[in-house]
PDB file of C-alpha atoms in Angstrom:
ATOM      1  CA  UNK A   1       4.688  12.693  31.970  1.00  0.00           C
ATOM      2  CA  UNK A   2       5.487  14.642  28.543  1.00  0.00           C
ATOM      3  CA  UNK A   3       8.522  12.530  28.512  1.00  0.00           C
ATOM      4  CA  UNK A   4       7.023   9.023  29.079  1.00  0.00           C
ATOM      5  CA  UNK A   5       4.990  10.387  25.865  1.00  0.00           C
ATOM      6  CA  UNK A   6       7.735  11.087  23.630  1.00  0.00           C
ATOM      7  CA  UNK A   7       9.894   8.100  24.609  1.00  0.00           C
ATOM      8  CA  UNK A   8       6.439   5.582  24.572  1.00  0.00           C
ATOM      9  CA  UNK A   9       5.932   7.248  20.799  1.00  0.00           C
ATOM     10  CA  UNK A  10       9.534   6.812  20.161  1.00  0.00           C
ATOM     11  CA  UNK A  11       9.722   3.387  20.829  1.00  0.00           C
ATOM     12  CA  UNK A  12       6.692   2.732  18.746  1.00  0.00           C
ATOM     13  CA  UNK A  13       8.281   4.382  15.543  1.00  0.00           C
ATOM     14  CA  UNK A  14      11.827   1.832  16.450  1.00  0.00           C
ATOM     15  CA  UNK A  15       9.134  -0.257  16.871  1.00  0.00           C
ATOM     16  CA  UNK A  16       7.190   0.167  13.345  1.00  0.00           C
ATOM     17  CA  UNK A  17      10.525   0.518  11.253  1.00  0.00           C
ATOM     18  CA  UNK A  18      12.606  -2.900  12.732  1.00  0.00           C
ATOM     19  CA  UNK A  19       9.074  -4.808  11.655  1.00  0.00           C
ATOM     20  CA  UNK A  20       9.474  -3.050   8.653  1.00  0.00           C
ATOM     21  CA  UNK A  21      13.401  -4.183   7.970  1.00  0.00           C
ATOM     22  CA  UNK A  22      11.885  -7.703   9.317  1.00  0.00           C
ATOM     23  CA  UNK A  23       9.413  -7.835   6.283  1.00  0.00           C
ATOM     24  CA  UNK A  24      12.027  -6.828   3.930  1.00  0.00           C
ATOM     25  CA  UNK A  25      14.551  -9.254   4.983  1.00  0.00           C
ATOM     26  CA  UNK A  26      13.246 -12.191   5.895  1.00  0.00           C
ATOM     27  CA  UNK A  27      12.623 -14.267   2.745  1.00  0.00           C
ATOM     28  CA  UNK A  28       8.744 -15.127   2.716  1.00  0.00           C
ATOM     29  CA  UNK A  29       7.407 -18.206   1.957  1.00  0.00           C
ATOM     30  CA  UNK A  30       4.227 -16.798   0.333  1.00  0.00           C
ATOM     31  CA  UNK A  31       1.028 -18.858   0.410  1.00  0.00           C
ATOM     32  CA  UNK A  32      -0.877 -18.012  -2.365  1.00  0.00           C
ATOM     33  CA  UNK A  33      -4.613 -18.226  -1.747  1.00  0.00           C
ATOM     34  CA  UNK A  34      -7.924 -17.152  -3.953  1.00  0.00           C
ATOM     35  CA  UNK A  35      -9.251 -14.207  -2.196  1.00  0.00           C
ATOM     36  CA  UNK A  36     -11.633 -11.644  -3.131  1.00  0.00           C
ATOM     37  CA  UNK A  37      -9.614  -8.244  -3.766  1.00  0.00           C
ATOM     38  CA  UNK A  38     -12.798  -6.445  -2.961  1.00  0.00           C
ATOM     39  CA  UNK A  39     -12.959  -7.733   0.471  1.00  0.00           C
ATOM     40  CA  UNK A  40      -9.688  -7.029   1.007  1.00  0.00           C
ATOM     41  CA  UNK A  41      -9.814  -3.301   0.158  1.00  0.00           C
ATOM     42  CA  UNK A  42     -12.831  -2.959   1.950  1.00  0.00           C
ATOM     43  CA  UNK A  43     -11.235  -3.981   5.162  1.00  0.00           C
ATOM     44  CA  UNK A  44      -8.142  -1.623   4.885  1.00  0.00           C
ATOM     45  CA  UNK A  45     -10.562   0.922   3.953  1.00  0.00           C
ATOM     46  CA  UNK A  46     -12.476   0.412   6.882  1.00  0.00           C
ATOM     47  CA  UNK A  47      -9.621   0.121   8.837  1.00  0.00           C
ATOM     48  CA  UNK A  48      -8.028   3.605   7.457  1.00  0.00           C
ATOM     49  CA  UNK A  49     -11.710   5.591   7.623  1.00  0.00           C
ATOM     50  CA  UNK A  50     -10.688   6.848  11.145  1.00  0.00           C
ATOM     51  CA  UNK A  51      -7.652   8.440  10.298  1.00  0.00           C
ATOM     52  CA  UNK A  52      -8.608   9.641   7.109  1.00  0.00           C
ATOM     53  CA  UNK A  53     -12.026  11.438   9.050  1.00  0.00           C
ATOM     54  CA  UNK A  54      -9.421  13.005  11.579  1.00  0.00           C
ATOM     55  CA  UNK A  55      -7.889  14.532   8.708  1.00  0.00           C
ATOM     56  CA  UNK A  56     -11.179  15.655   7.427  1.00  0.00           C
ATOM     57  CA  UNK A  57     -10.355  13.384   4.160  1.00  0.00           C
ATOM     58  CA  UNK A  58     -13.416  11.332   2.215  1.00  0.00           C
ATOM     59  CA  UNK A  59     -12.126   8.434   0.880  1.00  0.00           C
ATOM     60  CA  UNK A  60     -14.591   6.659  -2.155  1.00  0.00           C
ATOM     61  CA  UNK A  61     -14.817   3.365  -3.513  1.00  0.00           C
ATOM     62  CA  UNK A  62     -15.587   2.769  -7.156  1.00  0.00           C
ATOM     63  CA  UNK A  63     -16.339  -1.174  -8.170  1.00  0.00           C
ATOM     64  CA  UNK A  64     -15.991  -1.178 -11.694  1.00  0.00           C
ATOM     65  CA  UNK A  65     -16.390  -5.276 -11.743  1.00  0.00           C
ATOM     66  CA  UNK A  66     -17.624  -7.079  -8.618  1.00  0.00           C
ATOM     67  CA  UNK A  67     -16.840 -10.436  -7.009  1.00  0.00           C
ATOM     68  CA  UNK A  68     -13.271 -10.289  -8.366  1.00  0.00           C
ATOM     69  CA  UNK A  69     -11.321 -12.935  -6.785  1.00  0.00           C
ATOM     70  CA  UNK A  70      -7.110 -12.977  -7.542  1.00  0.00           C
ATOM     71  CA  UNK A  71      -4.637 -15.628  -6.550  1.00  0.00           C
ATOM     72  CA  UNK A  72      -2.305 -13.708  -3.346  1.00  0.00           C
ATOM     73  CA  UNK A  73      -0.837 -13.624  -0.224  1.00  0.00           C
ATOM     74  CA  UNK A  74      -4.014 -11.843   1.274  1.00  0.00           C
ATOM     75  CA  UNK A  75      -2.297 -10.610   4.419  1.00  0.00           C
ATOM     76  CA  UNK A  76       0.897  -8.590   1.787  1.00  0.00           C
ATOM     77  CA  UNK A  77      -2.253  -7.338  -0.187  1.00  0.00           C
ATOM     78  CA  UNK A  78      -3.381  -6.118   2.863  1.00  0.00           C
ATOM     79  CA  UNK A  79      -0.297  -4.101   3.985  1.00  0.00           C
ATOM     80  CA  UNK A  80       0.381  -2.830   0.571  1.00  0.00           C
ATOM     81  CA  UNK A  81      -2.670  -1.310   0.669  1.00  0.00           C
ATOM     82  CA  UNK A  82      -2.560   0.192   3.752  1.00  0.00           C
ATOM     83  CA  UNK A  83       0.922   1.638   3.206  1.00  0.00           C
ATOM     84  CA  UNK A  84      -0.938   2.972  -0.589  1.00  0.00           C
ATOM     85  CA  UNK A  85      -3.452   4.292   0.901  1.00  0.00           C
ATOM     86  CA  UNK A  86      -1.825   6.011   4.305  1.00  0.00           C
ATOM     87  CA  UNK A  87       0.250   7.952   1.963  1.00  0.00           C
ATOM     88  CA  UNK A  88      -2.589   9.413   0.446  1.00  0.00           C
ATOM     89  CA  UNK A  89      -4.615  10.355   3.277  1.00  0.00           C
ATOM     90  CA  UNK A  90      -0.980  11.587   4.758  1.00  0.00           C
ATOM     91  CA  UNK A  91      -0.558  13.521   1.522  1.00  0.00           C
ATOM     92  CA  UNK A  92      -4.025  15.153   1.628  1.00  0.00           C
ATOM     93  CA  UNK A  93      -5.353  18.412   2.560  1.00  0.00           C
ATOM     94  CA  UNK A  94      -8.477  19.174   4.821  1.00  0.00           C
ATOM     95  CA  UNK A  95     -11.873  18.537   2.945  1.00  0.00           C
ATOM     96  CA  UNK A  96      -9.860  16.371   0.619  1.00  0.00           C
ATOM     97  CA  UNK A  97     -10.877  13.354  -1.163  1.00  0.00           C
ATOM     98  CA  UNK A  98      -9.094  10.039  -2.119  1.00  0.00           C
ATOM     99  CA  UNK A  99     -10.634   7.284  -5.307  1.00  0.00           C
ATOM    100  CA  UNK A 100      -9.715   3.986  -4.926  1.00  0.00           C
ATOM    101  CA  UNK A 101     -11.047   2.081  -8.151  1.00  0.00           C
ATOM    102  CA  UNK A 102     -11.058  -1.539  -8.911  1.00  0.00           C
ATOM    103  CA  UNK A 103     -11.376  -3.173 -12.174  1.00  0.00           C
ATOM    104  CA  UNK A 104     -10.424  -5.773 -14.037  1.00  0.00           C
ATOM    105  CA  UNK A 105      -8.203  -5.585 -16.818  1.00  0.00           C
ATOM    106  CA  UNK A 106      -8.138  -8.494 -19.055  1.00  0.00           C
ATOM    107  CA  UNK A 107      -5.891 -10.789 -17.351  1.00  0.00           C
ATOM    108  CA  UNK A 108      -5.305  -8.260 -14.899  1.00  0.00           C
ATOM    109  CA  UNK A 109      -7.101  -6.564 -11.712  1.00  0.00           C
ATOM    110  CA  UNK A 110      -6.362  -2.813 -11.696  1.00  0.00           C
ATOM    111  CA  UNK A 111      -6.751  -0.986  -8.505  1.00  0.00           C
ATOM    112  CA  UNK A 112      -5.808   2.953  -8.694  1.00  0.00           C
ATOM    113  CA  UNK A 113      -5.318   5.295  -5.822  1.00  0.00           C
ATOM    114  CA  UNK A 114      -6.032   8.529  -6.334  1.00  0.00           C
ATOM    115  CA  UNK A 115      -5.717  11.753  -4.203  1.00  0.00           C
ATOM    116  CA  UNK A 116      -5.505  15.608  -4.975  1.00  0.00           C
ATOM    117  CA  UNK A 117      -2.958  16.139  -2.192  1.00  0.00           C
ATOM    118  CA  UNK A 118       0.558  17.985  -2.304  1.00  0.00           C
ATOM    119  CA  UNK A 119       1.680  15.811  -5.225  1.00  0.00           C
ATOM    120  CA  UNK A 120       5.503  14.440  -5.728  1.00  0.00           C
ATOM    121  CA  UNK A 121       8.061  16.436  -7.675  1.00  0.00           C
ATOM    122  CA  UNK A 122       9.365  14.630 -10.830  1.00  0.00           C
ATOM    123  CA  UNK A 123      13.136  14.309  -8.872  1.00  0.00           C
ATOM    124  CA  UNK A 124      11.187  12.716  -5.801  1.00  0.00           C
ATOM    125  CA  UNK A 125       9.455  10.432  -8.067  1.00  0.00           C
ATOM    126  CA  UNK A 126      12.620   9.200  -9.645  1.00  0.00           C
ATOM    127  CA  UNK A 127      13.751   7.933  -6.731  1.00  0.00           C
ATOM    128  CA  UNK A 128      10.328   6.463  -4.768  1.00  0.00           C
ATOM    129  CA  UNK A 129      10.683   2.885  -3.365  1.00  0.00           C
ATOM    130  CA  UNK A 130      14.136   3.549  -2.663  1.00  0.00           C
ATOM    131  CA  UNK A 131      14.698   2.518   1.213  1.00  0.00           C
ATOM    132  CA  UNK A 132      15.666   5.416   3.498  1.00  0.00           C
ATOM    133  CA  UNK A 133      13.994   7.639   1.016  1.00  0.00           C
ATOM    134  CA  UNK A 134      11.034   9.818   2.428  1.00  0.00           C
ATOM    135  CA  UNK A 135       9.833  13.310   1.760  1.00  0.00           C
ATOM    136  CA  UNK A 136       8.399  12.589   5.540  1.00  0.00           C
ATOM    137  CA  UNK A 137      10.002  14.404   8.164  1.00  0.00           C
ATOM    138  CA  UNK A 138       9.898  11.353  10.313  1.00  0.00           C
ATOM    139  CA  UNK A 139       9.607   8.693   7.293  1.00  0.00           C
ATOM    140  CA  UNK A 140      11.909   6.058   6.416  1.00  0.00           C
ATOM    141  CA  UNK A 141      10.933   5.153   3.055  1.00  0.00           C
ATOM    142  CA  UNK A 142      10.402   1.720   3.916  1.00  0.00           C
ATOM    143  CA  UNK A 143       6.571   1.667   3.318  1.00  0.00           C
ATOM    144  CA  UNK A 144       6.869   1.775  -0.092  1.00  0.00           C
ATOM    145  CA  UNK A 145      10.014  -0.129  -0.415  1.00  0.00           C
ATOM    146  CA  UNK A 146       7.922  -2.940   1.210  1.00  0.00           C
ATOM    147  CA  UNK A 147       5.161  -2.215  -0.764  1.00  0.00           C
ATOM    148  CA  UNK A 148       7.593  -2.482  -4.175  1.00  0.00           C
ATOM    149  CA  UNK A 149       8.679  -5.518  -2.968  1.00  0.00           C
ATOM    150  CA  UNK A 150       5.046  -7.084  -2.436  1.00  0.00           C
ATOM    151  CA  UNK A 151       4.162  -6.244  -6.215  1.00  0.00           C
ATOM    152  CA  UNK A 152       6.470  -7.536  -7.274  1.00  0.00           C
ATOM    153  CA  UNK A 153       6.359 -10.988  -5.781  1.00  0.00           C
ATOM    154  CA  UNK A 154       3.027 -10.885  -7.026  1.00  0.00           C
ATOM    155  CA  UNK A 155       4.470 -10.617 -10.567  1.00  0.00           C
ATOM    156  CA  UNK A 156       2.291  -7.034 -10.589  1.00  0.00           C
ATOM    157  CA  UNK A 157       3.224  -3.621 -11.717  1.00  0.00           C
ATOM    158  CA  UNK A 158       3.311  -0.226  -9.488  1.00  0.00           C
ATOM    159  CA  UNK A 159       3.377   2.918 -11.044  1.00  0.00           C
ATOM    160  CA  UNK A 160       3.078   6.711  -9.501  1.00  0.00           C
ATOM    161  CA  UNK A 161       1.782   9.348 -11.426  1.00  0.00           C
ATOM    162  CA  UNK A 162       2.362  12.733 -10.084  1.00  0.00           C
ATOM    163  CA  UNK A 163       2.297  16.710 -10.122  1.00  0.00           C
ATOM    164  CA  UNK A 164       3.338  18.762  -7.474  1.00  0.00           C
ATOM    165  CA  UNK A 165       0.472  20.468  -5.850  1.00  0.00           C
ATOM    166  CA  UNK A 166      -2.036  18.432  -8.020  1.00  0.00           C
ATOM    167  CA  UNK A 167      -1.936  14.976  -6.121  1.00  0.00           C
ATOM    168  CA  UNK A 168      -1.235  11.384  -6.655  1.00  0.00           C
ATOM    169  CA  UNK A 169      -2.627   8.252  -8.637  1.00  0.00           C
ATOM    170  CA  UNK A 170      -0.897   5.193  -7.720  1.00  0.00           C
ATOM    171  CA  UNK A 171      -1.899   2.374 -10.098  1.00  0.00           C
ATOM    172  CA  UNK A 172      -1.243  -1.207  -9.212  1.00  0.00           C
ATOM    173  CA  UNK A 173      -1.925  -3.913 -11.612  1.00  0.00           C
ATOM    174  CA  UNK A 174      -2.004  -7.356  -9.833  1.00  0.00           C
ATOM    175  CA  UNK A 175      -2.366 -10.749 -11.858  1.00  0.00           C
ATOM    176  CA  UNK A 176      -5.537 -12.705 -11.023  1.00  0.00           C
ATOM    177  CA  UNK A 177      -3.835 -16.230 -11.791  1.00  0.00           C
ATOM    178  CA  UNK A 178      -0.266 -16.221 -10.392  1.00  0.00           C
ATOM    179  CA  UNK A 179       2.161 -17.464 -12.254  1.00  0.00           C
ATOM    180  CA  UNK A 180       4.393 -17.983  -8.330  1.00  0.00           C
ATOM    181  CA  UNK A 181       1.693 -20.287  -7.630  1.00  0.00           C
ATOM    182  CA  UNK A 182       2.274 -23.557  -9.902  1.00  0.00           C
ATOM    183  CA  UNK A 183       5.901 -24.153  -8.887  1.00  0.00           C
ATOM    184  CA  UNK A 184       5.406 -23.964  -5.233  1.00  0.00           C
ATOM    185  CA  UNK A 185       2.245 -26.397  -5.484  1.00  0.00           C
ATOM    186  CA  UNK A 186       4.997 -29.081  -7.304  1.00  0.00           C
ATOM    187  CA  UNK A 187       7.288 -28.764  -4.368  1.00  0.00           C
ATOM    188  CA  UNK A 188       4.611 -29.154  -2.051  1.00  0.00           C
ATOM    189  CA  UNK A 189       3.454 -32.659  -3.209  1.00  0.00           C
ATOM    190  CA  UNK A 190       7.411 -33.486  -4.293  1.00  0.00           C
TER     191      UNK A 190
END
């Protein structure tokens, strides 16, 4: 039976990492849509509250400014997020606890990700969003070089701020009007 395990949990990693490749490959036509960013957090958060309590991790939301809707591709929001967020709780220690904030920023919506976990050395951080690049033992360093990738078709910014043994703030700055948006509404009525 042990072996059905491993092999069941092996194939779900192959699994995980050739969707992974998938998203990074396959050229997206991204629908851009107004959504409400708070929503959106609140369901990954929701979604990620099990496996942060099974770490014994807390993870708070601050809103600094409510009903913020930004033009996206909710669904790459989504898994950005989750991938964000994962890390943190992954990164964490028992009785830990993780911010997320949202604000806006001028033109901007600003969402931060903050933990107090084992931090990233300034070498590691060089080289983060790099594919095949993990300080996981099982990682693949696709998570983040998906979640890269969805910033920056979003015409965001990503940035990681880090100290080794001091934790983590990832800050993600997403436009609320999309400039991607415009040109693919001309081709649509072309």
């Amino acid at each position: 039976h042990l072996y059905y395990k491993i092999m069941l949990d092996e194939l779900d990693r192959i699994n995980h990492i050739v969707g992974e490749l998938l998203l990074l490959a396959k050229p997206q036509q991204v629908k851009y849509k107004k959504a409400n960013i708070e929503n959106i957090l609140s369901d990954v958060i929701s979604l990620l509250k099990t496996e942060a309590s099974l770490h014994n991790v807390q993870i708070n939301f601050d809103i600094l400014n409510e009903n913020l809707d930004i033009e996206c591709e909710p669904n790459q929001l989504k898994q950005l997020f989750i991938n964000i967020i994962k890390n943190a709780i992954e990164a964490s220690k028992d009785g830990d606890l993780i911010t997320i904030t949202l604000e806006q920023s001028g033109e901007n919506i600003l969402i931060i990700v903050k933990d107090n976990g084992c931090g990233i050395t300034t070498e590691r951080l060089n080289k983060i969003g790099e594919p095949f690049y993990s300080s996981k033992e099982k990682g693949t360093g696709l998570g983040l070089t998906v979640s890269f990738k969805i910033v920056q078709s979003h015409n965001g910014k990503i940035q990681f701020n880090s100290e080794k043994n001091k934790g983590t703030e990832v800050e993600i700055e997403l436009p609320i009007k999309n400039k991607n948006k415009s040109s693919g509404d001309e081709s649509a009525s072309a």
